[in-house]
Amino acid sequence: MRWETNADCWDARMGDHSNHFHRNIIRPHTEDLKEFSFFHYKHPCFVRPEGRYLSSSVYEGEAIRGQPVLQYYFHRPLQEILRLAFVNGFVVDGFFEVPDDNDEHPAVAIIRLRKK
């Protein structure tokens, strides 16, 4: 299992207090939304395997430099992800697009969903 193989590497790199990306990009916004179900993922508009956004795909990559094995990433356009939520009775009531180093390109989308 790739996840288990990489887990010790990730724990050693992030430590007990996580890392910059999680502390400064993810955590502040998920704390705002924590009373409800939410998810976050790399923003699909700016992570496009083979330059394609509207096509779903699976690809391999490195989350943390030097991890033992590559992990799988599952790219889906926003419309596909949200459509699954909507047809299952959820509505979006919180949404953040959070930049990292480049204020014009969000690194992550954080979305809160509620059951209707």
Coordinates of C-alpha atoms in Angstrom, one line a residue:
M1 CA 0.0 0.0 0.0
R2 CA 1.5 3.3 -1.1
W3 CA -0.2 5.3 1.7
E4 CA 1.3 3.1 4.5
T5 CA 4.7 3.1 2.7
N6 CA 4.8 6.9 2.7
A7 CA 3.2 7.5 6.1
D8 CA 6.5 7.5 8.2
C9 CA 8.1 9.9 5.7
W10 CA 5.2 12.3 5.8
D11 CA 5.1 12.1 9.7
A12 CA 8.8 12.8 9.9
R13 CA 8.6 15.8 7.5
M14 CA 5.5 17.4 9.0
G15 CA 6.0 16.5 12.7
D16 CA 3.5 17.1 15.5
H17 CA 2.7 20.6 14.3
S18 CA 2.0 19.9 10.6
N19 CA 3.7 21.9 7.9
H20 CA 3.4 25.5 6.4
F21 CA 0.8 24.5 3.8
H22 CA -1.5 22.9 6.3
R23 CA -1.0 25.4 9.1
N24 CA -1.4 28.5 7.0
I25 CA -3.5 27.5 4.0
I26 CA -5.8 24.7 5.1
R27 CA -6.3 25.0 8.8
P28 CA -7.5 28.6 9.2
H29 CA -10.3 28.1 6.7
T30 CA -11.3 24.6 7.9
E31 CA -11.5 26.0 11.4
D32 CA -14.0 28.5 10.1
L33 CA -16.1 25.7 8.6
K34 CA -15.5 23.0 11.2
E35 CA -19.1 22.7 12.5
F36 CA -20.2 21.0 9.3
S37 CA -18.9 18.5 6.7
F38 CA -16.2 19.9 4.5
F39 CA -13.5 18.8 2.1
H40 CA -10.5 20.3 0.6
Y41 CA -8.3 19.4 -2.3
K42 CA -5.7 20.8 -4.6
H43 CA -7.5 23.3 -6.8
P44 CA -8.3 21.5 -10.1
C45 CA -8.1 24.6 -12.3
F46 CA -4.4 24.8 -11.6
V47 CA -3.5 21.1 -11.3
R48 CA -4.2 19.7 -14.7
P49 CA -2.6 16.5 -15.7
E50 CA -1.5 16.8 -19.3
G51 CA -3.0 20.3 -19.4
R52 CA -6.6 19.0 -19.4
Y53 CA -9.1 20.3 -16.9
L54 CA -12.5 18.8 -17.9
S55 CA -11.3 15.2 -18.3
S56 CA -11.1 13.0 -15.2
S57 CA -7.8 11.2 -14.7
V58 CA -5.5 9.4 -12.3
Y59 CA -1.9 10.2 -12.2
E60 CA 1.1 9.6 -9.9
G61 CA 3.1 12.3 -8.0
E62 CA 5.1 13.2 -5.0
A63 CA 3.4 14.9 -2.1
I64 CA 6.6 15.4 -0.1
R65 CA 10.0 15.4 -1.8
G66 CA 11.9 12.2 -1.0
Q67 CA 8.9 10.1 -0.1
P68 CA 9.6 6.4 -0.7
V69 CA 7.0 5.8 -3.5
L70 CA 4.8 8.0 -5.7
Q71 CA 1.2 8.3 -4.7
Y72 CA -2.0 8.4 -6.8
Y73 CA -3.8 11.6 -7.4
F74 CA -7.4 11.6 -8.8
H75 CA -8.2 14.7 -10.8
R76 CA -11.8 15.7 -11.2
P77 CA -13.2 19.0 -12.5
L78 CA -15.3 21.0 -10.0
Q79 CA -18.5 20.3 -11.8
E80 CA -18.0 16.5 -11.4
I81 CA -17.2 16.7 -7.7
L82 CA -20.1 19.1 -6.9
R83 CA -22.6 17.3 -9.1
L84 CA -22.1 14.2 -7.0
A85 CA -22.8 16.2 -3.8
F86 CA -25.9 17.8 -5.3
V87 CA -27.5 14.6 -6.6
N88 CA -27.0 13.2 -3.1
G89 CA -28.9 16.0 -1.4
F90 CA -26.0 18.3 -0.3
V91 CA -25.8 22.1 -0.8
V92 CA -22.7 24.2 -0.7
D93 CA -22.8 26.8 2.0
G94 CA -19.1 27.7 2.5
F95 CA -16.4 28.0 -0.2
F96 CA -12.8 29.3 0.0
E97 CA -10.2 29.4 -2.8
V98 CA -7.0 29.9 -0.9
P99 CA -3.7 31.0 -2.5
D100 CA -0.3 29.9 -1.4
D101 CA 2.7 31.8 -2.9
N102 CA 0.8 33.3 -5.9
D103 CA -2.2 35.5 -4.8
E104 CA -3.8 35.0 -8.3
H105 CA -3.8 31.2 -8.4
P106 CA -5.5 29.4 -5.5
A107 CA -3.6 26.3 -4.3
V108 CA -6.6 24.7 -2.7
A109 CA -10.4 24.9 -2.7
I110 CA -12.1 24.3 0.6
I111 CA -15.8 23.5 0.3
R112 CA -18.4 23.1 3.1
L113 CA -21.4 20.9 2.3
R114 CA -24.7 20.5 4.2
K115 CA -27.4 18.0 3.7
K116 CA -30.6 19.7 2.5

